[in-house]
Tab-separated table of N, CA and C in Angstrom:
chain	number	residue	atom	x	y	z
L	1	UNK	N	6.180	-35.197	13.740
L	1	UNK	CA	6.290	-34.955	12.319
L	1	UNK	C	4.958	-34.478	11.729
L	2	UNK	N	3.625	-34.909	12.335
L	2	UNK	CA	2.724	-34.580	11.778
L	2	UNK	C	2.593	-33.430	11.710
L	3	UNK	N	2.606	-32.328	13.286
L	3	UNK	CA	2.619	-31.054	13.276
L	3	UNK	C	3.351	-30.326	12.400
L	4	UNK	N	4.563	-30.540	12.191
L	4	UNK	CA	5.366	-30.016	10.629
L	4	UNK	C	4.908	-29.769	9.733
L	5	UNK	N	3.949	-31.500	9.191
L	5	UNK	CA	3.456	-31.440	7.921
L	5	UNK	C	2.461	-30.548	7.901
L	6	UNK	N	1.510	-30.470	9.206
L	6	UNK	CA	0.706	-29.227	9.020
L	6	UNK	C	0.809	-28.257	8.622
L	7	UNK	N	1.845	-27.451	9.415
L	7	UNK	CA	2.527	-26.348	9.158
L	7	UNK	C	2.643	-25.676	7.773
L	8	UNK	N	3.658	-27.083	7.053
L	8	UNK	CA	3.449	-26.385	5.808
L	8	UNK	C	2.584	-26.957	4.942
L	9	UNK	N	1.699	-27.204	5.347
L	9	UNK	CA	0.532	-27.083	4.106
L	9	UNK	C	-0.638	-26.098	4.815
L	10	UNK	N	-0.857	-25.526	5.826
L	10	UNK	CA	-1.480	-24.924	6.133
L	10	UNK	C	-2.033	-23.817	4.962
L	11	UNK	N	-2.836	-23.142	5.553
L	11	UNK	CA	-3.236	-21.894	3.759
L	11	UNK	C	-2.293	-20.312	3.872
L	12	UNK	N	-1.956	-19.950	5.567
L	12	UNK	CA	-0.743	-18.762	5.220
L	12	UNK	C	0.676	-18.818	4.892
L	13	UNK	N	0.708	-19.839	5.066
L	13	UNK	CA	2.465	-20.535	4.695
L	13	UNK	C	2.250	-20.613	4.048
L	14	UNK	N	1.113	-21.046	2.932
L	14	UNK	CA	1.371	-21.624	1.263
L	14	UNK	C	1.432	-20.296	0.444
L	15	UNK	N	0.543	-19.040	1.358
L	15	UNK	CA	-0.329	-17.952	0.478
L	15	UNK	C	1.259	-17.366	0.401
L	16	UNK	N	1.786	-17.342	1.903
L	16	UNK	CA	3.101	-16.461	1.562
L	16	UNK	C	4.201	-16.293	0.993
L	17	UNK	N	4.165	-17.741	0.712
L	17	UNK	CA	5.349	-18.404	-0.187
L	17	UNK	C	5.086	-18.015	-1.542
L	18	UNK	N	3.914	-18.025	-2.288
L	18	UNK	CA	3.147	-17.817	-3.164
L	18	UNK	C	3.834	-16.108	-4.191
L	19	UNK	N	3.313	-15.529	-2.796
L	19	UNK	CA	3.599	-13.735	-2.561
L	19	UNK	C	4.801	-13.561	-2.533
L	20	UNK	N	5.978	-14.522	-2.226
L	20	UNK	CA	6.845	-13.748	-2.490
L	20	UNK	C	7.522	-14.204	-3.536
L	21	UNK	N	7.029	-15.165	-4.289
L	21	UNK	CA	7.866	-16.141	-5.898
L	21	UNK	C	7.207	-14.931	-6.282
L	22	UNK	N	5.745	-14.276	-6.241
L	22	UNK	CA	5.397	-13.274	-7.297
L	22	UNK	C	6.090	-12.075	-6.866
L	23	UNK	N	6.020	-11.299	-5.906
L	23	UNK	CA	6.597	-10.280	-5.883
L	23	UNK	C	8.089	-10.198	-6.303
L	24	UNK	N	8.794	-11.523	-6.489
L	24	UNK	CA	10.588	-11.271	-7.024
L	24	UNK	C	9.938	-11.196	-8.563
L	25	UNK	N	9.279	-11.655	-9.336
L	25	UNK	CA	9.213	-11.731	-10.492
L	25	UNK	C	8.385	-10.515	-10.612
L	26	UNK	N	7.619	-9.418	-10.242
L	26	UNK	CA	6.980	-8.411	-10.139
L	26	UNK	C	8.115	-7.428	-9.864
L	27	UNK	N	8.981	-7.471	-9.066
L	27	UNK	CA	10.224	-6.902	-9.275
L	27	UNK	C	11.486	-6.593	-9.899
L	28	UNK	N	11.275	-7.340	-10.953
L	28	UNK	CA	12.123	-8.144	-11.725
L	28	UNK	C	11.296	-7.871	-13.103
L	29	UNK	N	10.396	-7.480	-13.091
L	29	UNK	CA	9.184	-7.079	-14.356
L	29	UNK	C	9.677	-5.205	-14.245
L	30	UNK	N	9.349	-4.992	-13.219
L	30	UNK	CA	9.724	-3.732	-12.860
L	30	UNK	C	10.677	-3.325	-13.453
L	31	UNK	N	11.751	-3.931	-12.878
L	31	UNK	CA	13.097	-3.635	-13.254
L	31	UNK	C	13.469	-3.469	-14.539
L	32	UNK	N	13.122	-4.238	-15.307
L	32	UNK	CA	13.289	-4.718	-17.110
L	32	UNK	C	12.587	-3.808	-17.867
L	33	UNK	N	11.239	-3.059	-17.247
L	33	UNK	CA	10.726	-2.420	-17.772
L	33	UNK	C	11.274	-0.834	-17.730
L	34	UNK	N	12.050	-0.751	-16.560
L	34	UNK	CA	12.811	0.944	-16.373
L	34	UNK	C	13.725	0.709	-17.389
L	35	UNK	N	14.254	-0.444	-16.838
L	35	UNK	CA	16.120	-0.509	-18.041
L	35	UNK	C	15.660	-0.491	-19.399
L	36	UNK	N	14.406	-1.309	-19.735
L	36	UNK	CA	14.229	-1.395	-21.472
L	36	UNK	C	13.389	-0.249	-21.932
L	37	UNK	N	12.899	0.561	-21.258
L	37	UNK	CA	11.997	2.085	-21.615
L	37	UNK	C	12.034	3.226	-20.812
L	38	UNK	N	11.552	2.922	-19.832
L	38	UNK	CA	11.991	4.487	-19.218
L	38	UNK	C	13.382	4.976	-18.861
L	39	UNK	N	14.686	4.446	-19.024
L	39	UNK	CA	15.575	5.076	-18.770
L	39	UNK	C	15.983	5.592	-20.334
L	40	UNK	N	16.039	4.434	-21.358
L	40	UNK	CA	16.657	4.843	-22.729
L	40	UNK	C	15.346	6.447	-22.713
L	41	UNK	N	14.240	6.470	-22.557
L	41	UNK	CA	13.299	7.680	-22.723
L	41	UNK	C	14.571	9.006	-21.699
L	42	UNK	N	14.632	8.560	-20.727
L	42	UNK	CA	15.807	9.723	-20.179
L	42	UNK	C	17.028	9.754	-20.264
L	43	UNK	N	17.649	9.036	-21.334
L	43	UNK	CA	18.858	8.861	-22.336
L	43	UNK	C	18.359	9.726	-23.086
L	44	UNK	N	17.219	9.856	-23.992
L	44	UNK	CA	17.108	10.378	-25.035
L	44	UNK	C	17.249	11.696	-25.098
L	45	UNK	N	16.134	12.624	-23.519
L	45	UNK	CA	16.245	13.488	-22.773
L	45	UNK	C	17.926	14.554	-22.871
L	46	UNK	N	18.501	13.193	-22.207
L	46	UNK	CA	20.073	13.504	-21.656
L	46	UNK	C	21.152	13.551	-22.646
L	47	UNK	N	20.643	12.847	-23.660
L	47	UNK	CA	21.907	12.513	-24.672
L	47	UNK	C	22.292	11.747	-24.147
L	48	UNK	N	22.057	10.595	-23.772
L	48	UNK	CA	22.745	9.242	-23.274
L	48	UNK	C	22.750	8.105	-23.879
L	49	UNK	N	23.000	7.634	-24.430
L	49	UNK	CA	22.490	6.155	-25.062
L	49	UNK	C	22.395	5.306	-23.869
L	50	UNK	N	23.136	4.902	-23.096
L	50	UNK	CA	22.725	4.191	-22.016
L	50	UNK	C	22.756	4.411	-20.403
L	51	UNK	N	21.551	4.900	-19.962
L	51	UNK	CA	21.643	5.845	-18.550
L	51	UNK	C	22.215	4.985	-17.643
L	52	UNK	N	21.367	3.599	-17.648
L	52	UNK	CA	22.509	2.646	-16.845
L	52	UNK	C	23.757	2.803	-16.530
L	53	UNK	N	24.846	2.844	-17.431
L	53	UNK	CA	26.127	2.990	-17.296
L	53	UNK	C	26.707	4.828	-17.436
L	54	UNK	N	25.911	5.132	-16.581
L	54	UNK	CA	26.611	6.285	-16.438
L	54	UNK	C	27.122	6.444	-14.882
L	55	UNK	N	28.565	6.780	-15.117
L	55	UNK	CA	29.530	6.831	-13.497
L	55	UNK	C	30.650	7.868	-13.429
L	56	UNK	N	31.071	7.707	-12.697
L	56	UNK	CA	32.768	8.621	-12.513
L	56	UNK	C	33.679	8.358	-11.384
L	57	UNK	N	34.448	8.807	-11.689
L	57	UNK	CA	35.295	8.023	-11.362
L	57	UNK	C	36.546	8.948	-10.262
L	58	UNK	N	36.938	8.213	-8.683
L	58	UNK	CA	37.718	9.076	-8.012
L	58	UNK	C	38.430	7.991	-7.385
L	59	UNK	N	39.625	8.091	-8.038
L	59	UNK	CA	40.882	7.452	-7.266
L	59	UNK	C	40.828	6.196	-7.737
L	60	UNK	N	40.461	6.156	-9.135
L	60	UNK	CA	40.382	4.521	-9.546
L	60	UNK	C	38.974	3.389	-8.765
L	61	UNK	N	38.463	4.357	-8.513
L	61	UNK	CA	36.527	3.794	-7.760
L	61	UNK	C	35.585	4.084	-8.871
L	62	UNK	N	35.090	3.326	-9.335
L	62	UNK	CA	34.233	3.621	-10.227
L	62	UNK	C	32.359	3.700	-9.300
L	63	UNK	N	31.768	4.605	-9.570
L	63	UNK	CA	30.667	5.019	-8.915
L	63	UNK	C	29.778	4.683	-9.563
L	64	UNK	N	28.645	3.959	-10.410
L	64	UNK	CA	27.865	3.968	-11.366
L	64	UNK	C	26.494	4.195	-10.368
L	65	UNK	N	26.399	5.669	-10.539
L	65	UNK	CA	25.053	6.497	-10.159
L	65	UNK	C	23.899	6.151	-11.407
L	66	UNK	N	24.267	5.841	-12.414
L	66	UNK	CA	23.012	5.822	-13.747
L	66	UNK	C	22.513	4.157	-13.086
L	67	UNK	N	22.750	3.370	-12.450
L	67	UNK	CA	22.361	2.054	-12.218
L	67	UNK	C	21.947	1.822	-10.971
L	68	UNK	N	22.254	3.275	-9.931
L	68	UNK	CA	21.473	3.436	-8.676
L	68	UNK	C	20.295	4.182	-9.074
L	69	UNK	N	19.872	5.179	-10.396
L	69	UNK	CA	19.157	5.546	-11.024
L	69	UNK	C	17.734	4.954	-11.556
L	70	UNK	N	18.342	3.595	-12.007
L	70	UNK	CA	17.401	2.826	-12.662
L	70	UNK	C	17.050	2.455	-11.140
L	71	UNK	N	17.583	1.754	-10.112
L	71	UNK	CA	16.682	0.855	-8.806
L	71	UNK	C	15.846	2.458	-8.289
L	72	UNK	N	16.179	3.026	-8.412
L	72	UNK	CA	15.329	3.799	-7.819
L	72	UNK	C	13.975	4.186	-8.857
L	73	UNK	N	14.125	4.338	-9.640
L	73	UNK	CA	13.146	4.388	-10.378
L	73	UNK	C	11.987	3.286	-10.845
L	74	UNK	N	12.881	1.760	-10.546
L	74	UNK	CA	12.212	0.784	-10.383
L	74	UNK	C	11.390	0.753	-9.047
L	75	UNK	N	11.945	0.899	-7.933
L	75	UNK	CA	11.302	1.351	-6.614
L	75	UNK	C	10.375	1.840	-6.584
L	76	UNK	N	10.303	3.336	-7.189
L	76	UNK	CA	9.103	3.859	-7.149
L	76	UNK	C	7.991	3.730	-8.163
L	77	UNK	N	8.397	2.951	-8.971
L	77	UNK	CA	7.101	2.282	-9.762
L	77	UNK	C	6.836	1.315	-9.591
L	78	UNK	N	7.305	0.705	-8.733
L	78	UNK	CA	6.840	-0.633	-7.652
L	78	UNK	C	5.664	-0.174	-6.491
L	79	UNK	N	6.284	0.512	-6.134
L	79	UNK	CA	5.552	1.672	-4.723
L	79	UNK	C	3.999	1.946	-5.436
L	80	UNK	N	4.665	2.793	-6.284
L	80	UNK	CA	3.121	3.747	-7.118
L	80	UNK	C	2.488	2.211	-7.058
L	81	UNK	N	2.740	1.431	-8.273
L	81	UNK	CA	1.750	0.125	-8.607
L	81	UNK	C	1.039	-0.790	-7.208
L	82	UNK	N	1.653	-0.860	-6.455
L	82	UNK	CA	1.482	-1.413	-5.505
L	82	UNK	C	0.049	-0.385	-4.781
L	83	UNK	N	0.649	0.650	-4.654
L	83	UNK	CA	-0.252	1.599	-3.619
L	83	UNK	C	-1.476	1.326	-4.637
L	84	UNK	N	-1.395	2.294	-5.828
L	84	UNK	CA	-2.853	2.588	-6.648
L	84	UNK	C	-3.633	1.110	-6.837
L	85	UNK	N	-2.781	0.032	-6.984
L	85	UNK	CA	-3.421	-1.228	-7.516
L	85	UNK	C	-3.467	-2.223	-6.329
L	86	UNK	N	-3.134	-2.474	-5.438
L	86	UNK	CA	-3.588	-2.917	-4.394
L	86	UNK	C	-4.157	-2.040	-2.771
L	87	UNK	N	-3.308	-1.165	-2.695
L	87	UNK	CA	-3.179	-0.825	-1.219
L	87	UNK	C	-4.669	0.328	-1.336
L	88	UNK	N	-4.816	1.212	-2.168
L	88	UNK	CA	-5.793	1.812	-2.249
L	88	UNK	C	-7.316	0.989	-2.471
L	89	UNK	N	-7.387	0.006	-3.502
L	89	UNK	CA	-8.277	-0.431	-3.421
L	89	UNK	C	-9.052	-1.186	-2.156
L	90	UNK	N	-7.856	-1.931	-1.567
L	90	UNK	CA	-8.309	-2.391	-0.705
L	90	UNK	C	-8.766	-1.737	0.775
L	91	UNK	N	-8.083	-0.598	1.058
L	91	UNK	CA	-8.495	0.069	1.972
L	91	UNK	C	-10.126	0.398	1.810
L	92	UNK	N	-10.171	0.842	0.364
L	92	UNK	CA	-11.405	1.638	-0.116
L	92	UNK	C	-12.649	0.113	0.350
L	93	UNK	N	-12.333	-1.024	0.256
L	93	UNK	CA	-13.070	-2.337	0.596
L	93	UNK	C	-13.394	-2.150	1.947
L	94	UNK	N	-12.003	-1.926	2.866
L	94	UNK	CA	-12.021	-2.405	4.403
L	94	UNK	C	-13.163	-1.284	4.369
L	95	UNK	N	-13.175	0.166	3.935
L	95	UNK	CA	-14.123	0.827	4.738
L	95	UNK	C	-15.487	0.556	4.664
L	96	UNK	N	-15.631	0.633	3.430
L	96	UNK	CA	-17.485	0.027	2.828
L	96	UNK	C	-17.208	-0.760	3.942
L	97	UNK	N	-16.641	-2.167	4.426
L	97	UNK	CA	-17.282	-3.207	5.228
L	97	UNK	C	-17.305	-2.591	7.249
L	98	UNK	N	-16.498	-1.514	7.054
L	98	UNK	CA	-16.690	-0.898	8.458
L	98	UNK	C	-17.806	-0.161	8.418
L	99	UNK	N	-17.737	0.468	7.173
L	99	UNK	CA	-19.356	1.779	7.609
L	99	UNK	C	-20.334	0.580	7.445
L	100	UNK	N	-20.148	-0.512	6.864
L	100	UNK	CA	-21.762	-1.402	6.634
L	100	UNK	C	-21.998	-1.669	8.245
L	101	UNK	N	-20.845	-2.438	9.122
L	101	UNK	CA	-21.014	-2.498	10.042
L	101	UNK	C	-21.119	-1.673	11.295
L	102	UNK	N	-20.607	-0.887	11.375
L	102	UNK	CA	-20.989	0.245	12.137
L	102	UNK	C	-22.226	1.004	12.166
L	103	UNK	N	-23.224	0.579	10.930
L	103	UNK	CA	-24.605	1.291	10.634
L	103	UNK	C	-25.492	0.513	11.228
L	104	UNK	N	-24.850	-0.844	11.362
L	104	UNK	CA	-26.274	-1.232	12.107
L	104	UNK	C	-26.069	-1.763	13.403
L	105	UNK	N	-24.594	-1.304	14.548
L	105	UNK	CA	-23.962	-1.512	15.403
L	105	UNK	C	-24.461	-0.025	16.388
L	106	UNK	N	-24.790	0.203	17.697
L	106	UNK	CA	-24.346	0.923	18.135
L	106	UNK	C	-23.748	0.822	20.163
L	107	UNK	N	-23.202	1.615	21.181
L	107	UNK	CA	-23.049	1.431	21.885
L	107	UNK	C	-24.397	1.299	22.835
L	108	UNK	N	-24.149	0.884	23.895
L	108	UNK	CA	-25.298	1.038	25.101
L	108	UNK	C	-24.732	2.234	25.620
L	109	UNK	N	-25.326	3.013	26.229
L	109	UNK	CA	-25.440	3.883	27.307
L	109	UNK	C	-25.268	3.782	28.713
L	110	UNK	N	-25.335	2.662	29.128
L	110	UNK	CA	-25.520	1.960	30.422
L	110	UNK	C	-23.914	1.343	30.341
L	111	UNK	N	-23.537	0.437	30.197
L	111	UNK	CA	-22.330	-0.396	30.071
L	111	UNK	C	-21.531	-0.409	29.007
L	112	UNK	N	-21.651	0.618	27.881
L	112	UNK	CA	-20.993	0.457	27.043
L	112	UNK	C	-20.688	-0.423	26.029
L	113	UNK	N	-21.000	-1.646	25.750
L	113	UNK	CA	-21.122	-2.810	25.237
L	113	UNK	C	-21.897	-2.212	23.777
L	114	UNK	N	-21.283	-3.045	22.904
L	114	UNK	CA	-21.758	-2.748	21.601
L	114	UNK	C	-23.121	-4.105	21.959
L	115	UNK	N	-24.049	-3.004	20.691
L	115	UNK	CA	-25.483	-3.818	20.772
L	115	UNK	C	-25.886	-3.037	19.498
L	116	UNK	N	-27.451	-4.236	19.047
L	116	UNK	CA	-27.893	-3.697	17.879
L	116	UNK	C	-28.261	-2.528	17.885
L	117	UNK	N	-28.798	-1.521	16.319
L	117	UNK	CA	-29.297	-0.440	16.744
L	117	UNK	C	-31.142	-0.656	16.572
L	118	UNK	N	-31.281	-1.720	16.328
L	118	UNK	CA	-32.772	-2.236	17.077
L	118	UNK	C	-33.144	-2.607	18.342
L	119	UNK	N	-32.227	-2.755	19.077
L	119	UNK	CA	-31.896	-3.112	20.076
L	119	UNK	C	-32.940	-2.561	21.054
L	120	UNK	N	-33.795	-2.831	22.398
L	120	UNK	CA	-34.427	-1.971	23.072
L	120	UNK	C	-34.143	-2.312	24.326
L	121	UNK	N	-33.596	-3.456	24.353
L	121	UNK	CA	-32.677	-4.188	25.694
L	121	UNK	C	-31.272	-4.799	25.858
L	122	UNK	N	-30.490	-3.675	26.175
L	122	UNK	CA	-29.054	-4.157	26.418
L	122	UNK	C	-28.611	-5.803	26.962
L	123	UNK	N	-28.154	-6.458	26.060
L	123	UNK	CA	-27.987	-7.972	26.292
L	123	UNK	C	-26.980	-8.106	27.443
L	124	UNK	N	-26.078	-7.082	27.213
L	124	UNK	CA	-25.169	-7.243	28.660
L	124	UNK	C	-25.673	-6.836	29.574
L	125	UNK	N	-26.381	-6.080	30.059
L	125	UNK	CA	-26.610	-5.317	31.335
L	125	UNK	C	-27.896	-5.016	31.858
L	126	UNK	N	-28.352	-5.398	30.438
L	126	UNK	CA	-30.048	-5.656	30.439
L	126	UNK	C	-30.865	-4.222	31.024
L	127	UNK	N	-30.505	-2.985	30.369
L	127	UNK	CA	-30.834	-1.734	30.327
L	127	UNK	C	-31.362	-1.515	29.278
L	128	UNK	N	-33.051	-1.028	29.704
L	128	UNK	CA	-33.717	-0.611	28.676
L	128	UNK	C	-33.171	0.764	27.745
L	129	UNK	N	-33.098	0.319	26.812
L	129	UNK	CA	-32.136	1.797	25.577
L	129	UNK	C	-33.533	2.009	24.300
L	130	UNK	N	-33.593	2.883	23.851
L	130	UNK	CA	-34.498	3.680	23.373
L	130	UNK	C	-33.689	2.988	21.571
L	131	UNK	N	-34.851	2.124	20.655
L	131	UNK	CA	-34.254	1.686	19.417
L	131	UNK	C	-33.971	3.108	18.601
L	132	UNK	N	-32.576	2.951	17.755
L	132	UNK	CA	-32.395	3.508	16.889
L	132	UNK	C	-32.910	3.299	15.589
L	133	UNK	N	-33.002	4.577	14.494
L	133	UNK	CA	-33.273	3.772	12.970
L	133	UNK	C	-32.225	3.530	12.267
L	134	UNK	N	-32.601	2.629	11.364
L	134	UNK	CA	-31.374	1.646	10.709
L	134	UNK	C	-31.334	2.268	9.770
């Protein structure tokens, strides 16, 4: 039982659980925000009063395309927000912390082994290498 209790109190089980109560309500923000403005804005466009409920109809099937309209439009302003406000920034992070590290990282010549670029003796293989500047 103890291992259980670990489990879930651990910090990625808690973080993920976390991430996804927000992302339904981030989706769900989304959503409210196409149906209550940007669709009545392409009602207005269309002559529609309500784009939501727009459908037609074959063989007594009713199709409502204006409400596959809105998820899609919620979708992709989920997407956009997501990319510009998380996914971009953070990439733009990972790299600064790769070029920081990679500037003062380089290979040996001898064995290949990453070593400093002050380095004048390969720690693995113990081959004298000529220091780089930092």
């Amino acid at each position: 039982m103890d291992g259980f209790k670990k489990f879930l109190f651990q910090g990625n089980l808690v973080q993920l659980a976390v991430a996804v109560v927000i992302g339904a309500v981030f989706s769900e923000l989304i959503a409210a925000f196409t149906a209550a403005l940007i669709t009545p804005l392409l009602g207005v466009f269309g002559g529609v009063p309500q784009f939501a409920e727009l459908s037609f109809t074959i063989n007594g099937s009713e199709f409502l395309y204006g409400a596959f309209i809105d998820a899609l439009i919620s979708f992709l302003l989920t997407a956009a927000i997501l990319y510009f406000f998380v996914v971009l920034p953070v990439s733009k992070v990972m790299e600064r912390f790769s070029r920081a590290e990679e500037a003062t990282h380089r290979e040996c010549p001898a064995c290949f082994s990453e070593i400093s670029k002050k380095a004048t003796r390969c720690a693995h293989c113990t081959s004298e290498v000529a220091p780089e500047a930092v």
